[in-house]
mmCIF file with all atom_site columns, C-alpha atoms and ligand atoms in Angstrom:
data_model
loop_
_atom_site.group_PDB
_atom_site.id
_atom_site.type_symbol
_atom_site.label_atom_id
_atom_site.label_alt_id
_atom_site.label_comp_id
_atom_site.label_asym_id
_atom_site.label_entity_id
_atom_site.label_seq_id
_atom_site.pdbx_PDB_ins_code
_atom_site.Cartn_x
_atom_site.Cartn_y
_atom_site.Cartn_z
_atom_site.occupancy
_atom_site.B_iso_or_equiv
_atom_site.pdbx_formal_charge
_atom_site.auth_seq_id
_atom_site.auth_comp_id
_atom_site.auth_asym_id
_atom_site.auth_atom_id
_atom_site.pdbx_PDB_model_num
ATOM   1   C CA . MET A 1 1   ? -0.075  -0.155 0.065   1.00 96.00 ? 297 MET A CA 1
ATOM   2   C CA . GLN A 1 2   ? 1.056   3.430  -0.718  1.00 97.00 ? 298 GLN A CA 1
ATOM   3   C CA . GLN A 1 3   ? -0.190  7.005  0.275   1.00 96.00 ? 299 GLN A CA 1
ATOM   4   C CA . ILE A 1 4   ? -0.087  9.928  -2.298  1.00 94.00 ? 300 ILE A CA 1
ATOM   5   C CA . ASN A 1 5   ? -0.294  13.343 -0.964  1.00 94.00 ? 301 ASN A CA 1
ATOM   6   C CA . ILE A 1 6   ? -1.409  16.215 -3.072  1.00 93.00 ? 302 ILE A CA 1
ATOM   7   C CA . SER A 1 7   ? -1.007  19.790 -2.043  1.00 93.00 ? 303 SER A CA 1
ATOM   8   C CA . THR A 1 8   ? -1.944  23.212 -3.443  1.00 94.00 ? 304 THR A CA 1
ATOM   9   C CA . ASP A 1 9   ? 0.090   26.245 -3.047  1.00 96.00 ? 305 ASP A CA 1
ATOM   10  C CA . ILE A 1 10  ? -1.938  29.474 -2.469  1.00 98.00 ? 306 ILE A CA 1
ATOM   11  C CA . THR A 1 11  ? -0.659  33.092 -2.238  1.00 98.00 ? 307 THR A CA 1
ATOM   12  C CA . VAL A 1 12  ? -2.779  34.884 0.434   1.00 98.00 ? 308 VAL A CA 1
ATOM   13  C CA . PHE A 1 13  ? -3.143  38.678 0.104   1.00 98.00 ? 309 PHE A CA 1
ATOM   14  C CA . ASN A 1 14  ? -4.151  40.009 3.449   1.00 98.00 ? 310 ASN A CA 1
ATOM   15  C CA . THR A 1 15  ? -5.736  42.927 2.178   1.00 97.00 ? 311 THR A CA 1
ATOM   16  C CA . HIS A 1 16  ? -6.815  44.253 -1.237  1.00 97.00 ? 312 HIS A CA 1
ATOM   17  C CA . ASN A 1 17  ? -4.113  46.773 -1.313  1.00 97.00 ? 313 ASN A CA 1
ATOM   18  C CA . GLU A 1 18  ? -1.330  44.179 -1.364  1.00 98.00 ? 314 GLU A CA 1
ATOM   19  C CA . LEU A 1 19  ? -2.421  43.120 -4.905  1.00 98.00 ? 315 LEU A CA 1
ATOM   20  C CA . SER A 1 20  ? -0.585  44.312 -7.863  1.00 98.00 ? 316 SER A CA 1
ATOM   21  C CA . GLY A 1 21  ? -2.248  46.813 -9.899  1.00 98.00 ? 317 GLY A CA 1
ATOM   22  C CA . PRO A 1 22  ? -3.666  44.801 -12.833 1.00 98.00 ? 318 PRO A CA 1
ATOM   23  C CA . ASP A 1 23  ? -4.846  42.059 -10.091 1.00 98.00 ? 319 ASP A CA 1
ATOM   24  C CA . HIS A 1 24  ? -6.366  44.922 -8.095  1.00 98.00 ? 320 HIS A CA 1
ATOM   25  C CA . GLN A 1 25  ? -8.334  46.049 -11.176 1.00 98.00 ? 321 GLN A CA 1
ATOM   26  C CA . LEU A 1 26  ? -9.655  42.481 -11.932 1.00 98.00 ? 322 LEU A CA 1
ATOM   27  C CA . VAL A 1 27  ? -10.567 42.042 -8.306  1.00 98.00 ? 323 VAL A CA 1
ATOM   28  C CA . ASP A 1 28  ? -12.477 45.345 -8.562  1.00 98.00 ? 324 ASP A CA 1
ATOM   29  C CA . ALA A 1 29  ? -14.147 44.254 -11.692 1.00 98.00 ? 325 ALA A CA 1
ATOM   30  C CA . ALA A 1 30  ? -15.374 40.885 -10.306 1.00 98.00 ? 326 ALA A CA 1
ATOM   31  C CA . ILE A 1 31  ? -16.744 42.810 -7.136  1.00 98.00 ? 327 ILE A CA 1
ATOM   32  C CA . GLU A 1 32  ? -18.586 45.367 -9.206  1.00 98.00 ? 328 GLU A CA 1
ATOM   33  C CA . ALA A 1 33  ? -20.293 42.793 -11.327 1.00 98.00 ? 329 ALA A CA 1
ATOM   34  C CA . CYS A 1 34  ? -22.016 41.117 -8.235  1.00 98.00 ? 330 CYS A CA 1
ATOM   35  C CA . ALA A 1 35  ? -24.310 44.103 -8.553  1.00 98.00 ? 331 ALA A CA 1
ATOM   36  C CA . ASN A 1 36  ? -25.713 42.603 -11.724 1.00 98.00 ? 332 ASN A CA 1
ATOM   37  C CA . ALA A 1 37  ? -26.256 39.103 -10.558 1.00 98.00 ? 333 ALA A CA 1
ATOM   38  C CA . TYR A 1 38  ? -29.883 37.734 -10.872 1.00 98.00 ? 334 TYR A CA 1
ATOM   39  C CA . ALA A 1 39  ? -30.157 35.658 -7.671  1.00 98.00 ? 335 ALA A CA 1
ATOM   40  C CA . PRO A 1 40  ? -33.659 36.112 -6.205  1.00 98.00 ? 336 PRO A CA 1
ATOM   41  C CA . TYR A 1 41  ? -33.524 32.459 -4.963  1.00 98.00 ? 337 TYR A CA 1
ATOM   42  C CA . SER A 1 42  ? -30.295 32.476 -3.117  1.00 98.00 ? 338 SER A CA 1
ATOM   43  C CA . ALA A 1 43  ? -29.635 36.106 -2.575  1.00 98.00 ? 339 ALA A CA 1
ATOM   44  C CA . PHE A 1 44  ? -26.085 35.106 -3.080  1.00 98.00 ? 340 PHE A CA 1
ATOM   45  C CA . HIS A 1 45  ? -24.752 37.628 -5.741  1.00 98.00 ? 341 HIS A CA 1
ATOM   46  C CA . VAL A 1 46  ? -21.575 36.231 -7.420  1.00 98.00 ? 342 VAL A CA 1
ATOM   47  C CA . GLY A 1 47  ? -19.548 38.271 -9.866  1.00 98.00 ? 343 GLY A CA 1
ATOM   48  C CA . ALA A 1 48  ? -16.410 36.690 -12.159 1.00 99.00 ? 344 ALA A CA 1
ATOM   49  C CA . ALA A 1 49  ? -14.148 38.671 -14.153 1.00 99.00 ? 345 ALA A CA 1
ATOM   50  C CA . VAL A 1 50  ? -12.218 37.190 -16.776 1.00 98.00 ? 346 VAL A CA 1
ATOM   51  C CA . LEU A 1 51  ? -8.895  38.848 -18.092 1.00 98.00 ? 347 LEU A CA 1
ATOM   52  C CA . LEU A 1 52  ? -8.183  37.820 -21.769 1.00 98.00 ? 348 LEU A CA 1
ATOM   53  C CA . ALA A 1 53  ? -4.800  37.866 -23.561 1.00 98.00 ? 349 ALA A CA 1
ATOM   54  C CA . ASN A 1 54  ? -5.876  40.844 -25.558 1.00 98.00 ? 350 ASN A CA 1
ATOM   55  C CA . GLY A 1 55  ? -6.135  42.803 -22.300 1.00 98.00 ? 351 GLY A CA 1
ATOM   56  C CA . GLU A 1 56  ? -10.003 42.849 -22.311 1.00 98.00 ? 352 GLU A CA 1
ATOM   57  C CA . ILE A 1 57  ? -11.843 42.190 -19.058 1.00 98.00 ? 353 ILE A CA 1
ATOM   58  C CA . ILE A 1 58  ? -15.173 40.319 -19.513 1.00 98.00 ? 354 ILE A CA 1
ATOM   59  C CA . THR A 1 59  ? -17.461 39.981 -16.708 1.00 98.00 ? 355 THR A CA 1
ATOM   60  C CA . GLY A 1 60  ? -20.319 37.397 -15.797 1.00 98.00 ? 356 GLY A CA 1
ATOM   61  C CA . THR A 1 61  ? -22.715 37.148 -12.829 1.00 99.00 ? 357 THR A CA 1
ATOM   62  C CA . ASN A 1 62  ? -25.166 34.110 -11.518 1.00 98.00 ? 358 ASN A CA 1
ATOM   63  C CA . GLN A 1 63  ? -28.135 33.691 -13.409 1.00 98.00 ? 359 GLN A CA 1
ATOM   64  C CA . GLU A 1 64  ? -31.075 31.817 -11.459 1.00 98.00 ? 360 GLU A CA 1
ATOM   65  C CA . ASN A 1 65  ? -33.910 30.055 -12.484 1.00 98.00 ? 361 ASN A CA 1
ATOM   66  C CA . ALA A 1 66  ? -37.236 29.069 -10.879 1.00 98.00 ? 362 ALA A CA 1
ATOM   67  C CA . ALA A 1 67  ? -36.394 25.613 -12.121 1.00 98.00 ? 363 ALA A CA 1
ATOM   68  C CA . TYR A 1 68  ? -33.253 25.741 -10.063 1.00 98.00 ? 364 TYR A CA 1
ATOM   69  C CA . PRO A 1 69  ? -30.870 23.577 -12.353 1.00 97.00 ? 365 PRO A CA 1
ATOM   70  C CA . SER A 1 70  ? -31.429 25.621 -15.119 1.00 98.00 ? 366 SER A CA 1
ATOM   71  C CA . GLY A 1 71  ? -29.184 28.459 -13.843 1.00 98.00 ? 367 GLY A CA 1
ATOM   72  C CA . LEU A 1 72  ? -25.635 29.162 -14.172 1.00 98.00 ? 368 LEU A CA 1
ATOM   73  C CA . CYS A 1 73  ? -22.782 30.198 -12.080 1.00 98.00 ? 369 CYS A CA 1
ATOM   74  C CA . ALA A 1 74  ? -21.096 33.671 -12.506 1.00 99.00 ? 370 ALA A CA 1
ATOM   75  C CA . GLU A 1 75  ? -17.721 32.208 -13.606 1.00 98.00 ? 371 GLU A CA 1
ATOM   76  C CA . ARG A 1 76  ? -19.236 29.819 -16.404 1.00 98.00 ? 372 ARG A CA 1
ATOM   77  C CA . VAL A 1 77  ? -21.220 32.754 -17.587 1.00 98.00 ? 373 VAL A CA 1
ATOM   78  C CA . ALA A 1 78  ? -18.021 34.802 -17.861 1.00 98.00 ? 374 ALA A CA 1
ATOM   79  C CA . ILE A 1 79  ? -15.905 32.160 -19.452 1.00 98.00 ? 375 ILE A CA 1
ATOM   80  C CA . PHE A 1 80  ? -18.608 30.998 -21.878 1.00 98.00 ? 376 PHE A CA 1
ATOM   81  C CA . TYR A 1 81  ? -19.219 34.523 -22.915 1.00 98.00 ? 377 TYR A CA 1
ATOM   82  C CA . ALA A 1 82  ? -15.598 35.382 -23.307 1.00 98.00 ? 378 ALA A CA 1
ATOM   83  C CA . ASN A 1 83  ? -14.833 32.171 -25.407 1.00 98.00 ? 379 ASN A CA 1
ATOM   84  C CA . SER A 1 84  ? -17.850 32.869 -27.534 1.00 98.00 ? 380 SER A CA 1
ATOM   85  C CA . LYS A 1 85  ? -16.539 36.620 -28.242 1.00 98.00 ? 381 LYS A CA 1
ATOM   86  C CA . TYR A 1 86  ? -13.006 35.671 -28.711 1.00 98.00 ? 382 TYR A CA 1
ATOM   87  C CA . PRO A 1 87  ? -12.809 31.967 -29.590 1.00 98.00 ? 383 PRO A CA 1
ATOM   88  C CA . LYS A 1 88  ? -9.086  32.326 -30.191 1.00 98.00 ? 384 LYS A CA 1
ATOM   89  C CA . VAL A 1 89  ? -8.085  34.405 -27.430 1.00 98.00 ? 385 VAL A CA 1
ATOM   90  C CA . ALA A 1 90  ? -6.736  32.736 -24.144 1.00 98.00 ? 386 ALA A CA 1
ATOM   91  C CA . VAL A 1 91  ? -7.660  33.445 -20.673 1.00 98.00 ? 387 VAL A CA 1
ATOM   92  C CA . LYS A 1 92  ? -4.738  35.032 -18.496 1.00 98.00 ? 388 LYS A CA 1
ATOM   93  C CA . ALA A 1 93  ? -6.793  34.962 -15.088 1.00 98.00 ? 389 ALA A CA 1
ATOM   94  C CA . ILE A 1 94  ? -10.251 34.976 -13.523 1.00 98.00 ? 390 ILE A CA 1
ATOM   95  C CA . ALA A 1 95  ? -11.099 36.835 -10.285 1.00 99.00 ? 391 ALA A CA 1
ATOM   96  C CA . ILE A 1 96  ? -14.341 35.749 -8.162  1.00 98.00 ? 392 ILE A CA 1
ATOM   97  C CA . ALA A 1 97  ? -16.537 37.574 -5.592  1.00 98.00 ? 393 ALA A CA 1
ATOM   98  C CA . ALA A 1 98  ? -19.669 37.139 -3.937  1.00 98.00 ? 394 ALA A CA 1
ATOM   99  C CA . LYS A 1 99  ? -21.957 39.357 -1.896  1.00 98.00 ? 395 LYS A CA 1
ATOM   100 C CA . ASN A 1 100 ? -24.892 38.406 0.541   1.00 97.00 ? 396 ASN A CA 1
ATOM   101 C CA . GLU A 1 101 ? -27.286 40.874 2.418   1.00 96.00 ? 397 GLU A CA 1
ATOM   102 C CA . ASP A 1 102 ? -24.113 41.779 4.467   1.00 97.00 ? 398 ASP A CA 1
ATOM   103 C CA . GLY A 1 103 ? -21.880 42.875 1.607   1.00 97.00 ? 399 GLY A CA 1
ATOM   104 C CA . LEU A 1 104 ? -18.845 40.860 0.427   1.00 98.00 ? 400 LEU A CA 1
ATOM   105 C CA . ILE A 1 105 ? -18.656 37.630 1.873   1.00 97.00 ? 401 ILE A CA 1
ATOM   106 C CA . PRO A 1 106 ? -15.827 37.120 4.596   1.00 97.00 ? 402 PRO A CA 1
ATOM   107 C CA . ASN A 1 107 ? -13.888 34.429 3.336   1.00 97.00 ? 403 ASN A CA 1
ATOM   108 C CA . PRO A 1 108 ? -12.598 33.990 -0.316  1.00 98.00 ? 404 PRO A CA 1
ATOM   109 C CA . VAL A 1 109 ? -15.349 32.490 -2.383  1.00 96.00 ? 405 VAL A CA 1
ATOM   110 C CA . ALA A 1 110 ? -14.365 29.152 -3.948  1.00 96.00 ? 406 ALA A CA 1
ATOM   111 C CA . PRO A 1 111 ? -15.765 28.032 -7.392  1.00 98.00 ? 407 PRO A CA 1
ATOM   112 C CA . CYS A 1 112 ? -18.035 24.881 -7.459  1.00 98.00 ? 408 CYS A CA 1
ATOM   113 C CA . GLY A 1 113 ? -16.636 21.512 -9.110  1.00 98.00 ? 409 GLY A CA 1
ATOM   114 C CA . ALA A 1 114 ? -18.549 22.151 -12.399 1.00 98.00 ? 410 ALA A CA 1
ATOM   115 C CA . CYS A 1 115 ? -17.127 25.420 -12.944 1.00 98.00 ? 411 CYS A CA 1
ATOM   116 C CA . ARG A 1 116 ? -13.402 24.124 -12.019 1.00 98.00 ? 412 ARG A CA 1
ATOM   117 C CA . GLN A 1 117 ? -13.875 21.688 -14.700 1.00 98.00 ? 413 GLN A CA 1
ATOM   118 C CA . VAL A 1 118 ? -15.008 24.363 -17.189 1.00 98.00 ? 414 VAL A CA 1
ATOM   119 C CA . MET A 1 119 ? -11.884 26.463 -16.012 1.00 98.00 ? 415 MET A CA 1
ATOM   120 C CA . LEU A 1 120 ? -9.722  23.350 -16.634 1.00 98.00 ? 416 LEU A CA 1
ATOM   121 C CA . GLU A 1 121 ? -11.224 23.009 -20.099 1.00 98.00 ? 417 GLU A CA 1
ATOM   122 C CA . THR A 1 122 ? -10.381 26.480 -20.748 1.00 98.00 ? 418 THR A CA 1
ATOM   123 C CA . GLU A 1 123 ? -6.641  25.938 -19.817 1.00 98.00 ? 419 GLU A CA 1
ATOM   124 C CA . LEU A 1 124 ? -6.346  22.821 -21.918 1.00 97.00 ? 420 LEU A CA 1
ATOM   125 C CA . ARG A 1 125 ? -8.006  24.375 -24.928 1.00 97.00 ? 421 ARG A CA 1
ATOM   126 C CA . PHE A 1 126 ? -5.720  27.556 -25.090 1.00 98.00 ? 422 PHE A CA 1
ATOM   127 C CA . LYS A 1 127 ? -2.828  25.208 -24.109 1.00 97.00 ? 423 LYS A CA 1
ATOM   128 C CA . SER A 1 128 ? -2.201  28.257 -21.403 1.00 97.00 ? 424 SER A CA 1
ATOM   129 C CA . ASN A 1 129 ? -2.443  28.075 -17.659 1.00 98.00 ? 425 ASN A CA 1
ATOM   130 C CA . PHE A 1 130 ? -4.330  30.910 -15.978 1.00 98.00 ? 426 PHE A CA 1
ATOM   131 C CA . TYR A 1 131 ? -4.371  31.775 -12.284 1.00 98.00 ? 427 TYR A CA 1
ATOM   132 C CA . THR A 1 132 ? -7.469  32.542 -10.120 1.00 98.00 ? 428 THR A CA 1
ATOM   133 C CA . LEU A 1 133 ? -8.263  35.158 -7.528  1.00 98.00 ? 429 LEU A CA 1
ATOM   134 C CA . LEU A 1 134 ? -10.608 34.040 -5.019  1.00 98.00 ? 430 LEU A CA 1
ATOM   135 C CA . ILE A 1 135 ? -12.032 37.478 -3.179  1.00 98.00 ? 431 ILE A CA 1
ATOM   136 C CA . GLY A 1 136 ? -13.090 37.932 0.502   1.00 98.00 ? 432 GLY A CA 1
ATOM   137 C CA . LYS A 1 137 ? -13.700 40.764 2.487   1.00 97.00 ? 433 LYS A CA 1
ATOM   138 C CA . GLU A 1 138 ? -9.920  41.381 3.696   1.00 97.00 ? 434 GLU A CA 1
ATOM   139 C CA . GLN A 1 139 ? -8.216  38.590 1.981   1.00 98.00 ? 435 GLN A CA 1
ATOM   140 C CA . VAL A 1 140 ? -7.747  37.243 -1.530  1.00 98.00 ? 436 VAL A CA 1
ATOM   141 C CA . TYR A 1 141 ? -6.256  33.772 -2.674  1.00 98.00 ? 437 TYR A CA 1
ATOM   142 C CA . LYS A 1 142 ? -4.156  33.307 -5.626  1.00 98.00 ? 438 LYS A CA 1
ATOM   143 C CA . ILE A 1 143 ? -3.902  30.184 -7.169  1.00 98.00 ? 439 ILE A CA 1
ATOM   144 C CA . GLU A 1 144 ? -1.533  29.964 -10.275 1.00 98.00 ? 440 GLU A CA 1
ATOM   145 C CA . LYS A 1 145 ? -3.230  27.269 -12.119 1.00 97.00 ? 441 LYS A CA 1
ATOM   146 C CA . VAL A 1 146 ? -6.545  25.573 -12.737 1.00 97.00 ? 442 VAL A CA 1
ATOM   147 C CA . LYS A 1 147 ? -4.943  22.139 -12.135 1.00 95.00 ? 443 LYS A CA 1
ATOM   148 C CA . ASP A 1 148 ? -4.014  23.286 -8.524  1.00 96.00 ? 444 ASP A CA 1
ATOM   149 C CA . LEU A 1 149 ? -7.860  23.990 -7.781  1.00 97.00 ? 445 LEU A CA 1
ATOM   150 C CA . LEU A 1 150 ? -8.858  20.449 -9.436  1.00 96.00 ? 446 LEU A CA 1
ATOM   151 C CA . PRO A 1 151 ? -6.436  17.649 -8.539  1.00 92.00 ? 447 PRO A CA 1
ATOM   152 C CA . LEU A 1 152 ? -6.742  14.334 -10.072 1.00 92.00 ? 448 LEU A CA 1
ATOM   153 C CA . CYS A 1 153 ? -8.685  16.059 -12.897 1.00 93.00 ? 449 CYS A CA 1
ATOM   154 C CA . PHE A 1 154 ? -10.626 14.461 -15.882 1.00 93.00 ? 450 PHE A CA 1
ATOM   155 C CA . THR A 1 155 ? -8.991  16.098 -18.778 1.00 94.00 ? 451 THR A CA 1
ATOM   156 C CA . GLY A 1 156 ? -10.514 14.003 -21.687 1.00 91.00 ? 452 GLY A CA 1
ATOM   157 C CA . GLU A 1 157 ? -7.257  12.199 -22.482 1.00 89.00 ? 453 GLU A CA 1
ATOM   158 C CA . GLU A 1 158 ? -8.902  9.089  -21.330 1.00 85.00 ? 454 GLU A CA 1
ATOM   159 C CA . LEU A 1 159 ? -11.350 9.486  -24.322 1.00 90.00 ? 455 LEU A CA 1
ATOM   160 C CA . LYS A 1 160 ? -8.731  9.043  -27.057 1.00 88.00 ? 456 LYS A CA 1
ATOM   161 C CA . SER A 1 161 ? -7.968  5.688  -28.668 1.00 71.00 ? 457 SER A CA 1
ATOM   162 C CA . LYS A 1 162 ? -4.957  3.983  -27.562 1.00 65.00 ? 458 LYS A CA 1
ATOM   163 C CA . LYS A 1 163 ? -4.714  1.934  -30.779 1.00 62.00 ? 459 LYS A CA 1
HETATM 164 N N1 . LIG B 2 .   ? -22.493 30.371 -7.349  1.00 93.67 ? 243 LIG B N1 1
HETATM 165 C C1 . LIG B 2 .   ? -21.846 31.004 -8.399  1.00 93.67 ? 243 LIG B C1 1
HETATM 166 O O1 . LIG B 2 .   ? -22.124 31.757 -9.527  1.00 93.67 ? 243 LIG B O1 1
HETATM 167 N N2 . LIG B 2 .   ? -20.423 30.726 -8.285  1.00 93.67 ? 243 LIG B N2 1
HETATM 168 C C2 . LIG B 2 .   ? -19.879 29.949 -7.285  1.00 93.67 ? 243 LIG B C2 1
HETATM 169 O O2 . LIG B 2 .   ? -18.531 29.751 -7.209  1.00 93.67 ? 243 LIG B O2 1
HETATM 170 C C3 . LIG B 2 .   ? -20.780 29.263 -6.170  1.00 93.67 ? 243 LIG B C3 1
HETATM 171 C C4 . LIG B 2 .   ? -22.120 29.441 -6.398  1.00 93.67 ? 243 LIG B C4 1
HETATM 172 C C5 . LIG B 2 .   ? -23.944 30.652 -7.437  1.00 93.67 ? 243 LIG B C5 1
HETATM 173 C C6 . LIG B 2 .   ? -24.880 29.554 -7.919  1.00 93.67 ? 243 LIG B C6 1
HETATM 174 C C7 . LIG B 2 .   ? -26.326 30.154 -7.349  1.00 93.67 ? 243 LIG B C7 1
HETATM 175 O O3 . LIG B 2 .   ? -26.932 30.904 -8.126  1.00 93.67 ? 243 LIG B O3 1
HETATM 176 C C8 . LIG B 2 .   ? -25.903 30.630 -6.127  1.00 93.67 ? 243 LIG B C8 1
HETATM 177 O O4 . LIG B 2 .   ? -24.183 30.998 -6.368  1.00 93.67 ? 243 LIG B O4 1
HETATM 178 C C9 . LIG B 2 .   ? -25.947 30.075 -4.967  1.00 93.67 ? 243 LIG B C9 1
HETATM 179 O O5 . LIG B 2 .   ? -25.181 28.760 -5.049  1.00 93.67 ? 243 LIG B O5 1
#
């Protein structure tokens, strides 16, 4: 028997002011986007800001539905829109923020599993790793590549014929 340990490096910024200028701008874009969420069922307003290789920032918000599973998370709205508008432009970074009735949530918000899988596909598609900024009220976590957020990931390699 054997044990394998998988670890993830996270850079922790203890205040938003510790961020670099471009990261601060992306974080602010995600926070601002929360105002555009459509979240009448959860009252959890999520904003995602995607930085593209062409310098453009695309934002997305969660879009809920009375038939709950028909809704979509902010991260996927932002990534799918960015990839639809610029199918040949790689993603460089994504920042994610969430607000409830008390404002920005205290702890850095983490993307759900389905969003992580879509983020992974985006890295693989453009053959380009990108970093993620998880935003809390005070702290921001920076994770260098999506595979760090999704260990033991399903990449699709397994679908290819071995013949
Ligand atoms: N949600 C996101 O948009 N992103 C996340 O990372 C977590 C959850 C949304 C889905 C749903 O509209 C609401 O937040 C509550 O789960």
